[in-house]
mmCIF file of C-alpha atoms in Angstrom:
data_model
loop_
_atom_site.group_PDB
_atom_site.id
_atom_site.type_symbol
_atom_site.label_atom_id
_atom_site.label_comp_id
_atom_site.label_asym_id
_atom_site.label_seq_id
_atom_site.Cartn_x
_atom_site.Cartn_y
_atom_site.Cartn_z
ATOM 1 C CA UNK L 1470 51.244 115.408 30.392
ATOM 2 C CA UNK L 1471 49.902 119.060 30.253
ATOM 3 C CA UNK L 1472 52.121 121.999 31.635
ATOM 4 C CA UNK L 1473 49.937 124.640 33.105
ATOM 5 C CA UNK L 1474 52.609 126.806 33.397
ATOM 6 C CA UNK L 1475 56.417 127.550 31.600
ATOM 7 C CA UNK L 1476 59.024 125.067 32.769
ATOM 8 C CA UNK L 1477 62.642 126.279 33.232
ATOM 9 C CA UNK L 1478 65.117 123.627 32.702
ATOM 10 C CA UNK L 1479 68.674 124.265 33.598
ATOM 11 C CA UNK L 1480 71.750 122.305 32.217
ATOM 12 C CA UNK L 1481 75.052 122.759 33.813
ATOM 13 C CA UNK L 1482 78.699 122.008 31.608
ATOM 14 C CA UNK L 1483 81.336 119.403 33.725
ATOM 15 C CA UNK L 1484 83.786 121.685 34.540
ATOM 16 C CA UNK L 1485 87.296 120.259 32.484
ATOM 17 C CA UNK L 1486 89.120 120.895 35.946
ATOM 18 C CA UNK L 1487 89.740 117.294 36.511
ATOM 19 C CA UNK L 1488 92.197 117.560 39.322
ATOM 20 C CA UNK L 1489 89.364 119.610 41.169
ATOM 21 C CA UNK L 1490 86.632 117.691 40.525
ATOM 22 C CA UNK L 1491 88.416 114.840 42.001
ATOM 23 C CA UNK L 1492 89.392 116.518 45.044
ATOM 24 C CA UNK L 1493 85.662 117.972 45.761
ATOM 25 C CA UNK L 1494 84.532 114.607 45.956
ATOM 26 C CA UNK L 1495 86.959 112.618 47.776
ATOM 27 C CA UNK L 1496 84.890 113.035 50.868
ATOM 28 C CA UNK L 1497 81.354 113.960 51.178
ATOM 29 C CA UNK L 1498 78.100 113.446 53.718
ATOM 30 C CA UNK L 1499 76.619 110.709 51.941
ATOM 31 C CA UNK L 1500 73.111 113.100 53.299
ATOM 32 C CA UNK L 1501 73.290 116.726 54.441
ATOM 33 C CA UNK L 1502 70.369 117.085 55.973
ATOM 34 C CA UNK L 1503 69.937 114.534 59.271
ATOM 35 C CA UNK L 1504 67.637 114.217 61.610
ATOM 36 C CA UNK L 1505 69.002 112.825 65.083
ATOM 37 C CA UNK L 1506 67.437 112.005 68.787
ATOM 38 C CA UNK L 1507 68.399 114.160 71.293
ATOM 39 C CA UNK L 1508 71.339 112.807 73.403
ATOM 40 C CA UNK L 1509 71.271 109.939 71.572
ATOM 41 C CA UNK L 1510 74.580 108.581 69.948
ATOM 42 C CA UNK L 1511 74.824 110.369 66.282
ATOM 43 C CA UNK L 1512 76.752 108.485 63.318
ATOM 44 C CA UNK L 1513 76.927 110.488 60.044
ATOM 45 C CA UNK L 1514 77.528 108.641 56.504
ATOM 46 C CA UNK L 1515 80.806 109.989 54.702
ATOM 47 C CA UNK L 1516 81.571 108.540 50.800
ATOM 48 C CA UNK L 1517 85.075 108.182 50.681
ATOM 49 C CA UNK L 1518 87.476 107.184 47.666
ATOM 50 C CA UNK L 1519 90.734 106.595 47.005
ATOM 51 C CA UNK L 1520 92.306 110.479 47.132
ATOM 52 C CA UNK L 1521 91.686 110.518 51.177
ATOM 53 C CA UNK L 1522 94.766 110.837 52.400
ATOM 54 C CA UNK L 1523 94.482 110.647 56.153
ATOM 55 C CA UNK L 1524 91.902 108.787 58.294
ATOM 56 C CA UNK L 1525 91.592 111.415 60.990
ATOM 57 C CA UNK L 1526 89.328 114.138 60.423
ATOM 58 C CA UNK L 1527 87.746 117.330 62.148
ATOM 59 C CA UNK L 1528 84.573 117.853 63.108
ATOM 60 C CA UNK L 1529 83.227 121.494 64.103
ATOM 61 C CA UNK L 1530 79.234 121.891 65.169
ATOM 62 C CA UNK L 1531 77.626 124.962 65.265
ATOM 63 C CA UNK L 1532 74.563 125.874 67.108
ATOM 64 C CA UNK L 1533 71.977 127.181 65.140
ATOM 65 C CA UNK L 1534 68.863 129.470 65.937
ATOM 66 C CA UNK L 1535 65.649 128.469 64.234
ATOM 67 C CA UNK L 1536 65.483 131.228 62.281
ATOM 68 C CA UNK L 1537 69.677 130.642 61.056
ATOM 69 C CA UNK L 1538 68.259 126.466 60.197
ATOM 70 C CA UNK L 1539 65.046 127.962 58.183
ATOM 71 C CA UNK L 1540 67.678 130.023 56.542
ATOM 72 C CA UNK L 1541 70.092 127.718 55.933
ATOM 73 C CA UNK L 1542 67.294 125.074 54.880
ATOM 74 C CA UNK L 1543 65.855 127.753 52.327
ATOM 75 C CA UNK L 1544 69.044 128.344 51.016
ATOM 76 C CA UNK L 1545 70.578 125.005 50.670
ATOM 77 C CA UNK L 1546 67.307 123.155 49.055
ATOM 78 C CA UNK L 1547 67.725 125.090 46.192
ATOM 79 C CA UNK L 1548 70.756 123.605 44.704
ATOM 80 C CA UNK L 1549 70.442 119.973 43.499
ATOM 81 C CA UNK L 1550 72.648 117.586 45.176
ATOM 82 C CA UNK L 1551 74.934 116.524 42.162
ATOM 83 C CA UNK L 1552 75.816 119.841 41.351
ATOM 84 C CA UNK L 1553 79.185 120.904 41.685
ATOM 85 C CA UNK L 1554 77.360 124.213 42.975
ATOM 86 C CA UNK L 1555 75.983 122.678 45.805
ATOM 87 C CA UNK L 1556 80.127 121.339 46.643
ATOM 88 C CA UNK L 1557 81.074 125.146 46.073
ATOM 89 C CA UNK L 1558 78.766 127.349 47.313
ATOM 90 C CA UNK L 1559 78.963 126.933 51.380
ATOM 91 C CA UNK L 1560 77.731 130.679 51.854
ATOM 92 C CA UNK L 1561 75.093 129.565 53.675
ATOM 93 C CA UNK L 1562 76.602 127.897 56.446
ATOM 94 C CA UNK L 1563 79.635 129.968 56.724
ATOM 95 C CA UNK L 1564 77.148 132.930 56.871
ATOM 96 C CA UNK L 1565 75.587 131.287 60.238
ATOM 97 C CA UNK L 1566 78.411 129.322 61.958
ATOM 98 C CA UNK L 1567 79.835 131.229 64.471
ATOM 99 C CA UNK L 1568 78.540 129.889 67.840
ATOM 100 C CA UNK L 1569 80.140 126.755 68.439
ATOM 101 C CA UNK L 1570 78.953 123.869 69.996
ATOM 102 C CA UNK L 1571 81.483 121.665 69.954
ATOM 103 C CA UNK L 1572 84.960 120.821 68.095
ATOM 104 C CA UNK L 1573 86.424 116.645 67.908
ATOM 105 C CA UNK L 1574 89.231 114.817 66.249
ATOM 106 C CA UNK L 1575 87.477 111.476 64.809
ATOM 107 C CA UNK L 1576 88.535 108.742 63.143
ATOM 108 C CA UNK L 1577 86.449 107.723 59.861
ATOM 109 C CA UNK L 1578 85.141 103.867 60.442
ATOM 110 C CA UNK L 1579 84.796 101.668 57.384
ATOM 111 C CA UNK L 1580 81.746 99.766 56.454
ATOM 112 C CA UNK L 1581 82.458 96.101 56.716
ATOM 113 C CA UNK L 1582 81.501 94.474 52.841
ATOM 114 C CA UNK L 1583 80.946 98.361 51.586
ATOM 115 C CA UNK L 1584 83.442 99.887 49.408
ATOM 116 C CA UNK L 1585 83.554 103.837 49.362
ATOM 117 C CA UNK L 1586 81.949 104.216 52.542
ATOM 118 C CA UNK L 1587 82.476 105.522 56.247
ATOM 119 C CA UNK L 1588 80.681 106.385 59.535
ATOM 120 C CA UNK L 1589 82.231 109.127 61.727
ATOM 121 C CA UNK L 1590 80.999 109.855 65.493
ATOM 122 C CA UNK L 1591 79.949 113.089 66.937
ATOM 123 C CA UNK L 1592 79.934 113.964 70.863
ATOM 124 C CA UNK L 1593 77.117 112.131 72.321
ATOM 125 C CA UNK L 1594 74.385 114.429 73.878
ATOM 126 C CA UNK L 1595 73.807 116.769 71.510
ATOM 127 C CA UNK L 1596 70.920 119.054 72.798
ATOM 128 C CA UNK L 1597 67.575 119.509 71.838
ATOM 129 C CA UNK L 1598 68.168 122.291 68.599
ATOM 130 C CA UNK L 1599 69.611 122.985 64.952
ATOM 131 C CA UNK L 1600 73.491 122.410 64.100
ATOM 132 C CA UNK L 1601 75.185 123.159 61.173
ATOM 133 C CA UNK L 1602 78.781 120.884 60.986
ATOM 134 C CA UNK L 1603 82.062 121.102 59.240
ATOM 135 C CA UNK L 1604 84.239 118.505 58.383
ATOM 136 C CA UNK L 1605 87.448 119.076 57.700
ATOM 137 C CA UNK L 1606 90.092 116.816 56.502
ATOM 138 C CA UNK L 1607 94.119 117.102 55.109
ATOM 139 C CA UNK L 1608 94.148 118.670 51.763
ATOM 140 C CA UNK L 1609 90.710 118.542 51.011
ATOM 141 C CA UNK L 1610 88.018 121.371 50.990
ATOM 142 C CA UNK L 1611 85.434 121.653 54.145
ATOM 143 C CA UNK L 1612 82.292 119.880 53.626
ATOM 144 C CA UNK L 1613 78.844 120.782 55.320
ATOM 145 C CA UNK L 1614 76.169 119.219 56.856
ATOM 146 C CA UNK L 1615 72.673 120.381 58.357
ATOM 147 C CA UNK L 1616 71.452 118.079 61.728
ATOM 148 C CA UNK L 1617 68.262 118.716 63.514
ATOM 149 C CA UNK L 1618 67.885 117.316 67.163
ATOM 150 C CA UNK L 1619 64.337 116.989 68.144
ATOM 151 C CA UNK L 1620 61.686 114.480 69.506
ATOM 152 C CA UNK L 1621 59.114 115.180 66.583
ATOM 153 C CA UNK L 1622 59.152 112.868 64.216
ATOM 154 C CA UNK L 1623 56.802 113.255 60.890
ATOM 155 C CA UNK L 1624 54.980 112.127 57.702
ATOM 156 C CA UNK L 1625 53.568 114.172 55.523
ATOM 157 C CA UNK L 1626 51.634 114.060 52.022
ATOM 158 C CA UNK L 1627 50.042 116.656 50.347
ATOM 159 C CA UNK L 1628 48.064 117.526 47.467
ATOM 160 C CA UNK L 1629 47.529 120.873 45.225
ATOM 161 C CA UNK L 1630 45.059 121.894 47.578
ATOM 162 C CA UNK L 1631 46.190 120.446 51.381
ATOM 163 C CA UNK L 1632 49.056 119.289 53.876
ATOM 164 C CA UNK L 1633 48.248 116.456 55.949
ATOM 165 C CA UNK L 1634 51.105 115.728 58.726
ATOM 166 C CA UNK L 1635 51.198 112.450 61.269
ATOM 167 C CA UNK L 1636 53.208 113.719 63.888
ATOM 168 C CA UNK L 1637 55.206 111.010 66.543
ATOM 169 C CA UNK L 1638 57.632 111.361 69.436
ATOM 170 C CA UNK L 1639 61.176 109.469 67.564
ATOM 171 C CA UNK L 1640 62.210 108.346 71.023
ATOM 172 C CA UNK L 1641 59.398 106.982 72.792
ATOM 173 C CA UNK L 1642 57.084 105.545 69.364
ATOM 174 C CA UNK L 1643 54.030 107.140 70.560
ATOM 175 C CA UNK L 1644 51.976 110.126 68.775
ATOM 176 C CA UNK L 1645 51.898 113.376 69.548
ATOM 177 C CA UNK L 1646 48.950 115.822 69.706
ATOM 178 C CA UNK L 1647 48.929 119.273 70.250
ATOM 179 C CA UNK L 1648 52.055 120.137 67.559
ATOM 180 C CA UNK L 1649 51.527 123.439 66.456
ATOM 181 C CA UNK L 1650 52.200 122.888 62.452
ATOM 182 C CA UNK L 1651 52.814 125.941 60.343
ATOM 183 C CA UNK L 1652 53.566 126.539 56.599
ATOM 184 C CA UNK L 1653 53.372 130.092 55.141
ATOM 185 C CA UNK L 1654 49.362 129.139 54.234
ATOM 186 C CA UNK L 1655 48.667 128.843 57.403
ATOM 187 C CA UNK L 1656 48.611 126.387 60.757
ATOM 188 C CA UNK L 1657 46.923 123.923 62.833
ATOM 189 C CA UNK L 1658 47.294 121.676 65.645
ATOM 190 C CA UNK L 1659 47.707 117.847 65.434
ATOM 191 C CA UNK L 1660 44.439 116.199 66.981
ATOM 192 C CA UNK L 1661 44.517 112.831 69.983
ATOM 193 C CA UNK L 1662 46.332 110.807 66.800
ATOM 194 C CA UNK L 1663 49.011 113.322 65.824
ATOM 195 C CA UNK L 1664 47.236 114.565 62.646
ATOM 196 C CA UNK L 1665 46.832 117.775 61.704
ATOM 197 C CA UNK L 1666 45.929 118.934 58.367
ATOM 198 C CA UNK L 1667 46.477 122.722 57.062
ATOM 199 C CA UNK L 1668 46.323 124.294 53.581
ATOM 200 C CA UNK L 1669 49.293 123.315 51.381
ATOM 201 C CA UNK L 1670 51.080 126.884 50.166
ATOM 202 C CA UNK L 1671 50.722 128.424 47.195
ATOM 203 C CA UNK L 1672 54.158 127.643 45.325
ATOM 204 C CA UNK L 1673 53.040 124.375 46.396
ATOM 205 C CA UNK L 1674 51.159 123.888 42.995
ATOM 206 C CA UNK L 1675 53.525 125.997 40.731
ATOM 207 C CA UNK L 1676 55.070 123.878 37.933
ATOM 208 C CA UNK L 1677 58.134 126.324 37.429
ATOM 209 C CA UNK L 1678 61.648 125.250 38.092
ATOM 210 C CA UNK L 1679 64.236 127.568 38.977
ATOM 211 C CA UNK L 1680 68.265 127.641 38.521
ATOM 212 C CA UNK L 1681 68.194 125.215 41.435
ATOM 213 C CA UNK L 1682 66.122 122.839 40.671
ATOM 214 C CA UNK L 1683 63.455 122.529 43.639
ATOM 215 C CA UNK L 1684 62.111 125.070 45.885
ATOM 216 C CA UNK L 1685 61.840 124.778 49.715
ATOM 217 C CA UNK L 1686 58.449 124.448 50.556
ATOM 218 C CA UNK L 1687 58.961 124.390 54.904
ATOM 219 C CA UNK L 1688 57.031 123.326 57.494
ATOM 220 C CA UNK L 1689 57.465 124.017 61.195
ATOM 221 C CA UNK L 1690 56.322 121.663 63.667
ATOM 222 C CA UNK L 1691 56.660 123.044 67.821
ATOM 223 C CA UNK L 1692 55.459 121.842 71.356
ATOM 224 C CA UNK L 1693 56.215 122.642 74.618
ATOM 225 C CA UNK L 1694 59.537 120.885 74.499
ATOM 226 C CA UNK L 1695 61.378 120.308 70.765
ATOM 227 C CA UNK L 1696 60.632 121.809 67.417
ATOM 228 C CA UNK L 1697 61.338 120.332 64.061
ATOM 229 C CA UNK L 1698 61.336 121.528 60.507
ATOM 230 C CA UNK L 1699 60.140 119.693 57.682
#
């Protein structure tokens, strides 16, 4: 393999904080970023071990804007999921939550056959839109979660060059034409078979790896009725 360009690789040291390592992940969103049907019933995946002390926890959603998700997504792609930086660093939720949706005591419910894993329940009829949500639980540090609730539903490869996105409606199973699909390159509108294809950015081809690990590369997807970002 021939780099084109310098590669930064980062290594981070285990912190020798046992005690807090132990409590960060005690309970976590086994994915932060979800994708959900409007109004449909919403489970989210928690890993659990043995340090949770209380089966009841909180759940807090927060609407989002578009422009707070993009933010948030921008923000939060950049730190790779088993660093202890992306446990830590919650700036860029708590720098958006602050119109809330809705606020529930739930119960976390096991996994028959699964060891070190739960479901909890949100309110069902969660509105077309972008949510950031907290969890909360006794004597353990707030965990985060990103949930977009749309209709669109997509695929999408790409190559140094293009983007090519297969657009369908979740609910109904059918495809969608006239999405308006944007990336900073530029945008397009999927055709009678929900493609569209537009040019792929220009970090898109860059072989450089920052602090973080990946860089968001984000697409937005809008009709008349939901919008989606991928």
């Amino acid at each position: 393999v021939k780099l084109t360009a310098p590669v930064t690789v980062a290594f981070e040291t285990a912190r020798t904080d046992t005690q807090r390592n132990v409590q960060e992940r005690a309970l976590n969103f086994a994915s932060e970023f979800n994708e959900v049907i409007p109004q449909a019933e919403v489970r989210l995946g928690l890993y659990v071990n043995g340090n949770v002390s209380s089966s009841t926890v909180e759940l807090v959603g927060y609407s989002l804007s578009p422009e707070q998700a993009k933010q948030v997504l921008t923000a939060r792609m950049q730190l790779p999921t088993w660093s202890s930086m992306a446990f830590e660093n919650d700036e860029a939720y708590t720098a958006v939550a602050t119109q809330e949706a809705f606020r529930v005591q739930t119960s976390l419910e096991t996994v028959q056959d699964v060891s070190g894993y739960a479901t909890v329940r949100l309110p069902k009829g969660l509105s077309s839109g972008f949510y950031a949500i907290k969890l909360t639980a006794p004597g353990l540090p707030s965990r985060w979660a990103f949930i977009q609730s749309t209709r669109i539903a997509s695929y999408t490869v790409a190559d140094a060059q293009n983007i090519l996105v297969w657009a369908v409606n979740a609910e109904a199973k059918t495809r969608l034409s006239r999405v308006l699909v944007q990336s900073e390159a530029g945008s397009a509108l999927t055709n009678e078979n929900g493609i569209a294809e537009l040019p792929a950015p220009q970090h898109a081809t860059d072989t450089t790896i920052d602090a973080g690990g990946r860089e968001a590369k984000i697409l937005t997807l809008q009709n008349e009725t939901d919008q989606a970002f991928v």
